[in-house]
């Protein structure tokens, strides 16, 4: 166990001293592989059984694959989610399951497996398949209720189920009753706080054992995403004290994670885009060269190759963004890579030529709470032009889902 002198701590709202860097000692996987729907743990008993994780890597299509999960675990992440899997395709296509659902349990655990679905039977079948494929070692099955993208609307899943309280309840309730592992959910908020709390009540009463709240509305996406609302997350935290709550949104550096945890009182902090840009975000505030992190990522990929080499390219562009963003030659060189073996020479070139690296310094996200006039939270953003294209036509389309099944039939 690391000494407390070496591990960042903070005092939570209950005046408890919380150790934030215990990843090496944390439980690595769901410790009850013989659990059944009637004997599985829930709520805080479940949360404690998986090591009371504080720092969480969020689910991202084609971005939270095994190699990247293992990378973030090296730098303080306690819990990770798989990419969001398309429920119907997961149940129907064995090739999709085998290529996309990569895991290394128990070493990488605890691991939550996330699905999008709008059919309770399919959602349950997804959970059972993942449970068996992992030899009963996944920690939980998570329902995606937060994806805001065009294809989610077309397929009727993610945040486009928000208004369908009965369906959301049935999805979670059936899985809670029939799966041998806990069910969790990740949601977005409504503009109206009272409606948000009714939605939260629906999700929790149905059986969600951990709730992750992305503090943005469905309309806050892409170029219009704006700021997440920590105050609403705090209200939700206080509204459902019976289960663990994770906060997601505005987490760009380690101090943001600490500030968010202290302000909202949540049990854990989830980051997605922040970790894409800095996989060492939860590293206690210690800067790690993006070139060194890229090299480590390639080392991991050699043993745990992603489903496709393009996963690697996208990660490297994200990690190295501030390092090569102003060098068109380097960016073009990385863009031309078309085989895994060619990424290593690119990184070696950056090292050999001493390409300078700098640490990005962010304005503290707590300022969004402190200075509301300066940082307004626009939950119903108006369309605005981005490079001559109105952002509400979503021509940019986020990586969510479209990259895996745009050409396939919807749910």
GROMACS .gro file of C-alpha atoms in nm:
model
  411
    1UNK     CA    1   0.000   0.000   0.000
    2UNK     CA    2   0.133   0.342  -0.090
    3UNK     CA    3   0.189   0.581   0.196
    4UNK     CA    4  -0.053   0.864   0.242
    5UNK     CA    5   0.235   1.107   0.201
    6UNK     CA    6   0.266   0.997  -0.160
    7UNK     CA    7  -0.106   0.973  -0.233
    8UNK     CA    8  -0.330   1.277  -0.286
    9UNK     CA    9  -0.620   1.299  -0.042
   10UNK     CA   10  -0.914   1.523   0.024
   11UNK     CA   11  -1.172   1.564   0.298
   12UNK     CA   12  -1.520   1.479   0.177
   13UNK     CA   13  -1.844   1.632   0.300
   14UNK     CA   14  -1.863   1.378   0.582
   15UNK     CA   15  -1.520   1.487   0.709
   16UNK     CA   16  -1.369   1.157   0.598
   17UNK     CA   17  -1.014   1.157   0.466
   18UNK     CA   18  -1.032   0.992   0.125
   19UNK     CA   19  -0.726   0.832  -0.031
   20UNK     CA   20  -0.727   0.895  -0.404
   21UNK     CA   21  -0.437   0.689  -0.540
   22UNK     CA   22  -0.483   0.328  -0.439
   23UNK     CA   23  -0.515   0.173  -0.783
   24UNK     CA   24  -0.235  -0.080  -0.725
   25UNK     CA   25  -0.418  -0.222  -0.424
   26UNK     CA   26  -0.770  -0.210  -0.555
   27UNK     CA   27  -0.979  -0.518  -0.623
   28UNK     CA   28  -0.929  -0.605  -0.986
   29UNK     CA   29  -1.256  -0.771  -1.075
   30UNK     CA   30  -1.604  -0.863  -0.962
   31UNK     CA   31  -1.519  -1.084  -0.664
   32UNK     CA   32  -1.831  -1.300  -0.671
   33UNK     CA   33  -1.828  -1.503  -0.996
   34UNK     CA   34  -2.090  -1.742  -0.855
   35UNK     CA   35  -2.342  -1.468  -0.783
   36UNK     CA   36  -2.697  -1.503  -0.904
   37UNK     CA   37  -2.977  -1.253  -0.965
   38UNK     CA   38  -3.097  -1.316  -0.609
   39UNK     CA   39  -2.757  -1.312  -0.432
   40UNK     CA   40  -2.566  -1.040  -0.616
   41UNK     CA   41  -2.458  -0.731  -0.426
   42UNK     CA   42  -2.602  -0.387  -0.492
   43UNK     CA   43  -2.556  -0.021  -0.410
   44UNK     CA   44  -2.274   0.062  -0.173
   45UNK     CA   45  -2.208  -0.304  -0.092
   46UNK     CA   46  -2.132  -0.358  -0.459
   47UNK     CA   47  -1.933  -0.034  -0.483
   48UNK     CA   48  -1.714  -0.136  -0.187
   49UNK     CA   49  -1.672  -0.488  -0.329
   50UNK     CA   50  -1.504  -0.345  -0.641
   51UNK     CA   51  -1.273  -0.123  -0.436
   52UNK     CA   52  -1.476   0.200  -0.403
   53UNK     CA   53  -1.342   0.343  -0.730
   54UNK     CA   54  -1.299   0.721  -0.742
   55UNK     CA   55  -1.160   0.776  -1.092
   56UNK     CA   56  -1.338   0.629  -1.392
   57UNK     CA   57  -1.272   0.600  -1.765
   58UNK     CA   58  -1.599   0.650  -1.951
   59UNK     CA   59  -1.736   0.441  -2.239
   60UNK     CA   60  -1.640   0.562  -2.586
   61UNK     CA   61  -1.707   0.384  -2.913
   62UNK     CA   62  -1.378   0.269  -3.067
   63UNK     CA   63  -1.186   0.462  -2.800
   64UNK     CA   64  -1.213   0.280  -2.465
   65UNK     CA   65  -1.080  -0.045  -2.605
   66UNK     CA   66  -0.865  -0.282  -2.396
   67UNK     CA   67  -0.527  -0.128  -2.480
   68UNK     CA   68  -0.641   0.222  -2.388
   69UNK     CA   69  -0.809   0.098  -2.070
   70UNK     CA   70  -0.486  -0.067  -1.961
   71UNK     CA   71  -0.297   0.255  -2.036
   72UNK     CA   72  -0.523   0.468  -1.817
   73UNK     CA   73  -0.507   0.210  -1.538
   74UNK     CA   74  -0.131   0.270  -1.521
   75UNK     CA   75  -0.201   0.632  -1.439
   76UNK     CA   76  -0.455   0.617  -1.162
   77UNK     CA   77  -0.785   0.516  -1.320
   78UNK     CA   78  -0.968   0.278  -1.087
   79UNK     CA   79  -1.263   0.164  -1.296
   80UNK     CA   80  -1.312   0.142  -1.672
   81UNK     CA   81  -1.600   0.092  -1.914
   82UNK     CA   82  -1.588  -0.089  -2.244
   83UNK     CA   83  -1.685   0.098  -2.558
   84UNK     CA   84  -2.060   0.127  -2.602
   85UNK     CA   85  -2.172  -0.186  -2.786
   86UNK     CA   86  -2.474  -0.196  -3.015
   87UNK     CA   87  -2.713  -0.432  -2.839
   88UNK     CA   88  -2.881  -0.596  -3.135
   89UNK     CA   89  -2.557  -0.646  -3.326
   90UNK     CA   90  -2.388  -0.786  -3.014
   91UNK     CA   91  -2.655  -1.053  -2.982
   92UNK     CA   92  -2.670  -1.140  -3.351
   93UNK     CA   93  -2.311  -1.134  -3.472
   94UNK     CA   94  -2.050  -1.355  -3.309
   95UNK     CA   95  -1.774  -1.189  -3.514
   96UNK     CA   96  -1.873  -0.850  -3.370
   97UNK     CA   97  -1.860  -0.986  -3.015
   98UNK     CA   98  -1.523  -1.149  -3.061
   99UNK     CA   99  -1.353  -0.853  -3.227
  100UNK     CA  100  -1.507  -0.567  -3.029
  101UNK     CA  101  -1.541  -0.711  -2.678
  102UNK     CA  102  -1.178  -0.732  -2.573
  103UNK     CA  103  -1.090  -0.786  -2.210
  104UNK     CA  104  -0.810  -0.901  -1.984
  105UNK     CA  105  -0.978  -1.007  -1.665
  106UNK     CA  106  -0.902  -1.013  -1.384
  107UNK     CA  107  -0.592  -0.800  -1.457
  108UNK     CA  108  -0.773  -0.494  -1.595
  109UNK     CA  109  -1.077  -0.500  -1.370
  110UNK     CA  110  -1.312  -0.385  -1.244
  111UNK     CA  111  -1.482  -0.354  -1.582
  112UNK     CA  112  -1.832  -0.235  -1.670
  113UNK     CA  113  -1.969  -0.344  -2.009
  114UNK     CA  114  -2.198  -0.087  -2.174
  115UNK     CA  115  -2.475  -0.146  -2.427
  116UNK     CA  116  -2.728   0.066  -2.611
  117UNK     CA  117  -3.065  -0.103  -2.644
  118UNK     CA  118  -3.437  -0.032  -2.659
  119UNK     CA  119  -3.561  -0.388  -2.611
  120UNK     CA  120  -3.543  -0.535  -2.257
  121UNK     CA  121  -3.500  -0.890  -2.387
  122UNK     CA  122  -3.205  -0.788  -2.604
  123UNK     CA  123  -3.046  -0.593  -2.319
  124UNK     CA  124  -3.068  -0.894  -2.090
  125UNK     CA  125  -2.930  -1.123  -2.358
  126UNK     CA  126  -2.636  -0.884  -2.407
  127UNK     CA  127  -2.561  -0.896  -2.037
  128UNK     CA  128  -2.574  -1.275  -2.023
  129UNK     CA  129  -2.346  -1.307  -2.325
  130UNK     CA  130  -2.091  -1.067  -2.176
  131UNK     CA  131  -2.110  -1.246  -1.840
  132UNK     CA  132  -2.038  -1.584  -1.999
  133UNK     CA  133  -1.771  -1.453  -2.238
  134UNK     CA  134  -1.582  -1.301  -1.945
  135UNK     CA  135  -1.607  -1.620  -1.740
  136UNK     CA  136  -1.827  -1.435  -1.488
  137UNK     CA  137  -1.566  -1.166  -1.428
  138UNK     CA  138  -1.723  -0.844  -1.553
  139UNK     CA  139  -1.831  -0.623  -1.265
  140UNK     CA  140  -2.152  -0.480  -1.411
  141UNK     CA  141  -2.363  -0.427  -1.721
  142UNK     CA  142  -2.436  -0.062  -1.801
  143UNK     CA  143  -2.721   0.086  -2.003
  144UNK     CA  144  -2.631   0.380  -2.226
  145UNK     CA  145  -2.893   0.650  -2.181
  146UNK     CA  146  -2.666   0.938  -2.272
  147UNK     CA  147  -2.559   0.916  -2.637
  148UNK     CA  148  -2.692   1.235  -2.803
  149UNK     CA  149  -2.589   1.175  -3.161
  150UNK     CA  150  -2.794   1.161  -3.480
  151UNK     CA  151  -2.762   0.788  -3.524
  152UNK     CA  152  -2.890   0.731  -3.169
  153UNK     CA  153  -3.201   0.930  -3.256
  154UNK     CA  154  -3.244   0.728  -3.574
  155UNK     CA  155  -3.196   0.402  -3.385
  156UNK     CA  156  -3.400   0.511  -3.080
  157UNK     CA  157  -3.148   0.458  -2.807
  158UNK     CA  158  -2.914   0.650  -2.579
  159UNK     CA  159  -3.046   0.992  -2.474
  160UNK     CA  160  -3.339   0.956  -2.714
  161UNK     CA  161  -3.504   0.725  -2.462
  162UNK     CA  162  -3.509   1.001  -2.198
  163UNK     CA  163  -3.875   1.083  -2.246
  164UNK     CA  164  -3.978   0.716  -2.244
  165UNK     CA  165  -3.981   0.659  -1.869
  166UNK     CA  166  -4.174   0.331  -1.888
  167UNK     CA  167  -3.934   0.181  -2.142
  168UNK     CA  168  -3.628   0.294  -1.946
  169UNK     CA  169  -3.775   0.139  -1.633
  170UNK     CA  170  -3.849  -0.191  -1.807
  171UNK     CA  171  -3.500  -0.211  -1.960
  172UNK     CA  172  -3.327  -0.171  -1.626
  173UNK     CA  173  -3.583  -0.363  -1.419
  174UNK     CA  174  -3.572  -0.677  -1.633
  175UNK     CA  175  -3.193  -0.677  -1.637
  176UNK     CA  176  -3.178  -0.615  -1.262
  177UNK     CA  177  -3.407  -0.913  -1.199
  178UNK     CA  178  -3.245  -1.155  -1.445
  179UNK     CA  179  -2.872  -1.078  -1.466
  180UNK     CA  180  -2.627  -1.234  -1.220
  181UNK     CA  181  -2.426  -0.910  -1.199
  182UNK     CA  182  -2.539  -0.557  -1.108
  183UNK     CA  183  -2.693  -0.319  -1.360
  184UNK     CA  184  -2.585   0.045  -1.381
  185UNK     CA  185  -2.683   0.339  -1.600
  186UNK     CA  186  -2.533   0.654  -1.750
  187UNK     CA  187  -2.773   0.942  -1.814
  188UNK     CA  188  -2.792   1.305  -1.924
  189UNK     CA  189  -3.005   1.574  -1.762
  190UNK     CA  190  -3.315   1.763  -1.873
  191UNK     CA  191  -3.333   2.141  -1.879
  192UNK     CA  192  -3.588   2.118  -1.599
  193UNK     CA  193  -3.447   2.002  -1.266
  194UNK     CA  194  -3.771   1.851  -1.140
  195UNK     CA  195  -3.810   1.646  -1.457
  196UNK     CA  196  -3.450   1.535  -1.419
  197UNK     CA  197  -3.520   1.412  -1.066
  198UNK     CA  198  -3.826   1.219  -1.185
  199UNK     CA  199  -3.608   1.060  -1.449
  200UNK     CA  200  -3.347   0.972  -1.188
  201UNK     CA  201  -3.619   0.818  -0.970
  202UNK     CA  202  -3.727   0.604  -1.265
  203UNK     CA  203  -3.375   0.477  -1.329
  204UNK     CA  204  -3.294   0.411  -0.963
  205UNK     CA  205  -3.628   0.253  -0.870
  206UNK     CA  206  -3.589   0.015  -1.165
  207UNK     CA  207  -3.270  -0.126  -1.014
  208UNK     CA  208  -2.966   0.073  -1.127
  209UNK     CA  209  -2.698   0.012  -0.865
  210UNK     CA  210  -2.465   0.295  -0.970
  211UNK     CA  211  -2.577   0.608  -1.153
  212UNK     CA  212  -2.342   0.811  -1.370
  213UNK     CA  213  -2.469   1.160  -1.449
  214UNK     CA  214  -2.339   1.359  -1.744
  215UNK     CA  215  -2.429   1.711  -1.646
  216UNK     CA  216  -2.531   1.822  -1.995
  217UNK     CA  217  -2.859   1.805  -2.181
  218UNK     CA  218  -2.911   1.611  -2.501
  219UNK     CA  219  -2.882   1.933  -2.701
  220UNK     CA  220  -2.540   2.008  -2.554
  221UNK     CA  221  -2.329   1.813  -2.798
  222UNK     CA  222  -2.057   1.860  -3.056
  223UNK     CA  223  -1.974   2.225  -3.118
  224UNK     CA  224  -2.259   2.326  -2.888
  225UNK     CA  225  -2.167   2.116  -2.586
  226UNK     CA  226  -2.085   2.410  -2.359
  227UNK     CA  227  -2.044   2.351  -1.988
  228UNK     CA  228  -2.179   2.070  -1.772
  229UNK     CA  229  -2.390   2.166  -1.472
  230UNK     CA  230  -2.228   2.047  -1.149
  231UNK     CA  231  -2.505   2.203  -0.944
  232UNK     CA  232  -2.763   1.967  -1.094
  233UNK     CA  233  -2.529   1.674  -1.033
  234UNK     CA  234  -2.504   1.784  -0.669
  235UNK     CA  235  -2.885   1.795  -0.644
  236UNK     CA  236  -2.906   1.444  -0.789
  237UNK     CA  237  -2.639   1.320  -0.548
  238UNK     CA  238  -2.841   1.450  -0.255
  239UNK     CA  239  -3.166   1.314  -0.402
  240UNK     CA  240  -3.047   0.950  -0.421
  241UNK     CA  241  -2.819   0.890  -0.121
  242UNK     CA  242  -2.888   0.516  -0.132
  243UNK     CA  243  -2.661   0.439  -0.429
  244UNK     CA  244  -2.321   0.558  -0.555
  245UNK     CA  245  -2.326   0.843  -0.806
  246UNK     CA  246  -2.054   0.934  -1.057
  247UNK     CA  247  -2.016   1.280  -1.210
  248UNK     CA  248  -1.921   1.336  -1.574
  249UNK     CA  249  -1.852   1.667  -1.749
  250UNK     CA  250  -1.598   1.953  -1.727
  251UNK     CA  251  -1.318   1.718  -1.614
  252UNK     CA  252  -1.010   1.837  -1.800
  253UNK     CA  253  -0.739   1.802  -1.535
  254UNK     CA  254  -0.681   1.635  -1.200
  255UNK     CA  255  -0.781   1.942  -0.999
  256UNK     CA  256  -1.116   1.945  -1.179
  257UNK     CA  257  -1.175   1.591  -1.054
  258UNK     CA  258  -1.100   1.691  -0.696
  259UNK     CA  259  -1.308   2.008  -0.717
  260UNK     CA  260  -1.604   1.826  -0.869
  261UNK     CA  261  -1.595   1.554  -0.606
  262UNK     CA  262  -1.581   1.808  -0.326
  263UNK     CA  263  -1.853   2.034  -0.469
  264UNK     CA  264  -2.104   1.769  -0.572
  265UNK     CA  265  -2.036   1.507  -0.306
  266UNK     CA  266  -2.033   1.228  -0.565
  267UNK     CA  267  -1.856   0.899  -0.510
  268UNK     CA  268  -1.658   0.895  -0.833
  269UNK     CA  269  -1.549   1.110  -1.125
  270UNK     CA  270  -1.580   0.991  -1.484
  271UNK     CA  271  -1.377   1.138  -1.768
  272UNK     CA  272  -1.395   1.053  -2.137
  273UNK     CA  273  -1.263   1.328  -2.364
  274UNK     CA  274  -1.027   1.448  -2.093
  275UNK     CA  275  -0.862   1.107  -2.073
  276UNK     CA  276  -0.845   1.081  -2.451
  277UNK     CA  277  -0.629   1.392  -2.453
  278UNK     CA  278  -0.438   1.304  -2.138
  279UNK     CA  279  -0.450   0.937  -2.031
  280UNK     CA  280  -0.256   1.042  -1.719
  281UNK     CA  281  -0.529   1.286  -1.612
  282UNK     CA  282  -0.588   1.093  -1.286
  283UNK     CA  283  -0.216   1.076  -1.211
  284UNK     CA  284  -0.235   1.304  -0.909
  285UNK     CA  285  -0.162   1.613  -1.116
  286UNK     CA  286   0.181   1.493  -1.229
  287UNK     CA  287   0.267   1.581  -1.587
  288UNK     CA  288   0.369   1.298  -1.820
  289UNK     CA  289   0.504   1.369  -2.167
  290UNK     CA  290   0.244   1.288  -2.434
  291UNK     CA  291   0.523   1.136  -2.641
  292UNK     CA  292   0.612   0.899  -2.357
  293UNK     CA  293   0.245   0.811  -2.308
  294UNK     CA  294   0.211   0.743  -2.682
  295UNK     CA  295   0.509   0.512  -2.668
  296UNK     CA  296   0.359   0.325  -2.373
  297UNK     CA  297   0.032   0.290  -2.556
  298UNK     CA  298   0.207   0.134  -2.855
  299UNK     CA  299   0.383  -0.109  -2.621
  300UNK     CA  300   0.047  -0.220  -2.485
  301UNK     CA  301  -0.098  -0.248  -2.836
  302UNK     CA  302   0.175  -0.491  -2.931
  303UNK     CA  303   0.030  -0.737  -2.681
  304UNK     CA  304  -0.335  -0.631  -2.698
  305UNK     CA  305  -0.397  -0.512  -3.052
  306UNK     CA  306  -0.716  -0.306  -3.097
  307UNK     CA  307  -0.986  -0.430  -3.335
  308UNK     CA  308  -0.833  -0.210  -3.606
  309UNK     CA  309  -0.517  -0.001  -3.643
  310UNK     CA  310  -0.728   0.311  -3.695
  311UNK     CA  311  -0.809   0.301  -3.324
  312UNK     CA  312  -0.439   0.366  -3.264
  313UNK     CA  313  -0.423   0.654  -3.507
  314UNK     CA  314  -0.716   0.830  -3.347
  315UNK     CA  315  -0.567   0.788  -3.000
  316UNK     CA  316  -0.230   0.923  -3.110
  317UNK     CA  317  -0.388   1.227  -3.273
  318UNK     CA  318  -0.572   1.298  -2.947
  319UNK     CA  319  -0.275   1.239  -2.714
  320UNK     CA  320  -0.030   1.430  -2.935
  321UNK     CA  321  -0.267   1.709  -3.029
  322UNK     CA  322  -0.084   1.989  -2.848
  323UNK     CA  323   0.252   1.846  -2.955
  324UNK     CA  324   0.196   1.829  -3.331
  325UNK     CA  325  -0.105   2.056  -3.382
  326UNK     CA  326   0.102   2.335  -3.537
  327UNK     CA  327   0.324   2.110  -3.747
  328UNK     CA  328   0.142   2.020  -4.067
  329UNK     CA  329   0.424   1.789  -4.175
  330UNK     CA  330   0.401   1.576  -3.861
  331UNK     CA  331   0.022   1.569  -3.872
  332UNK     CA  332   0.026   1.462  -4.237
  333UNK     CA  333   0.287   1.198  -4.160
  334UNK     CA  334   0.074   1.046  -3.886
  335UNK     CA  335  -0.233   1.067  -4.108
  336UNK     CA  336  -0.062   0.862  -4.379
  337UNK     CA  337   0.019   0.570  -4.150
  338UNK     CA  338  -0.167   0.266  -4.275
  339UNK     CA  339  -0.016  -0.020  -4.075
  340UNK     CA  340   0.052  -0.085  -3.707
  341UNK     CA  341   0.426  -0.129  -3.755
  342UNK     CA  342   0.457   0.224  -3.895
  343UNK     CA  343   0.340   0.398  -3.576
  344UNK     CA  344   0.656   0.312  -3.384
  345UNK     CA  345   0.892   0.487  -3.631
  346UNK     CA  346   0.673   0.795  -3.608
  347UNK     CA  347   0.699   0.809  -3.229
  348UNK     CA  348   1.072   0.731  -3.243
  349UNK     CA  349   1.113   1.027  -3.478
  350UNK     CA  350   0.945   1.256  -3.226
  351UNK     CA  351   1.182   1.132  -2.957
  352UNK     CA  352   1.498   1.151  -3.168
  353UNK     CA  353   1.426   1.503  -3.294
  354UNK     CA  354   1.338   1.631  -2.946
  355UNK     CA  355   1.001   1.763  -3.051
  356UNK     CA  356   0.905   1.998  -2.765
  357UNK     CA  357   0.619   1.907  -2.535
  358UNK     CA  358   0.427   2.140  -2.309
  359UNK     CA  359   0.172   2.088  -2.036
  360UNK     CA  360  -0.170   2.230  -2.112
  361UNK     CA  361  -0.297   2.454  -1.833
  362UNK     CA  362  -0.676   2.484  -1.799
  363UNK     CA  363  -0.887   2.738  -1.620
  364UNK     CA  364  -1.038   2.556  -1.320
  365UNK     CA  365  -1.381   2.418  -1.402
  366UNK     CA  366  -1.500   2.514  -1.054
  367UNK     CA  367  -1.506   2.870  -1.193
  368UNK     CA  368  -1.815   2.771  -1.391
  369UNK     CA  369  -1.989   2.737  -1.056
  370UNK     CA  370  -1.829   3.043  -0.896
  371UNK     CA  371  -1.865   3.289  -1.184
  372UNK     CA  372  -2.193   3.208  -1.356
  373UNK     CA  373  -2.212   3.535  -1.549
  374UNK     CA  374  -1.875   3.467  -1.708
  375UNK     CA  375  -1.945   3.098  -1.776
  376UNK     CA  376  -2.315   3.067  -1.864
  377UNK     CA  377  -2.453   2.715  -1.900
  378UNK     CA  378  -2.668   2.709  -2.213
  379UNK     CA  379  -2.876   2.393  -2.197
  380UNK     CA  380  -3.073   2.466  -2.514
  381UNK     CA  381  -2.805   2.605  -2.744
  382UNK     CA  382  -2.901   2.779  -3.065
  383UNK     CA  383  -2.748   2.654  -3.392
  384UNK     CA  384  -2.428   2.832  -3.479
  385UNK     CA  385  -2.207   2.824  -3.784
  386UNK     CA  386  -1.888   2.622  -3.766
  387UNK     CA  387  -1.664   2.649  -4.071
  388UNK     CA  388  -1.965   2.751  -4.273
  389UNK     CA  389  -2.180   2.459  -4.159
  390UNK     CA  390  -2.464   2.494  -3.912
  391UNK     CA  391  -2.375   2.271  -3.622
  392UNK     CA  392  -2.728   2.149  -3.570
  393UNK     CA  393  -2.715   1.950  -3.892
  394UNK     CA  394  -2.465   1.729  -3.708
  395UNK     CA  395  -2.261   1.674  -4.022
  396UNK     CA  396  -1.959   1.641  -3.798
  397UNK     CA  397  -2.117   1.341  -3.616
  398UNK     CA  398  -1.932   1.241  -3.301
  399UNK     CA  399  -1.746   0.910  -3.288
  400UNK     CA  400  -2.035   0.758  -3.091
  401UNK     CA  401  -2.192   0.463  -3.268
  402UNK     CA  402  -2.186   0.592  -3.625
  403UNK     CA  403  -1.835   0.460  -3.669
  404UNK     CA  404  -1.947   0.105  -3.591
  405UNK     CA  405  -2.279   0.063  -3.763
  406UNK     CA  406  -2.365   0.354  -3.987
  407UNK     CA  407  -2.411   0.120  -4.281
  408UNK     CA  408  -2.601  -0.139  -4.078
  409UNK     CA  409  -2.969  -0.155  -3.998
  410UNK     CA  410  -3.076   0.022  -3.682
  411UNK     CA  411  -3.222  -0.139  -3.375
   0.00000   0.00000   0.00000
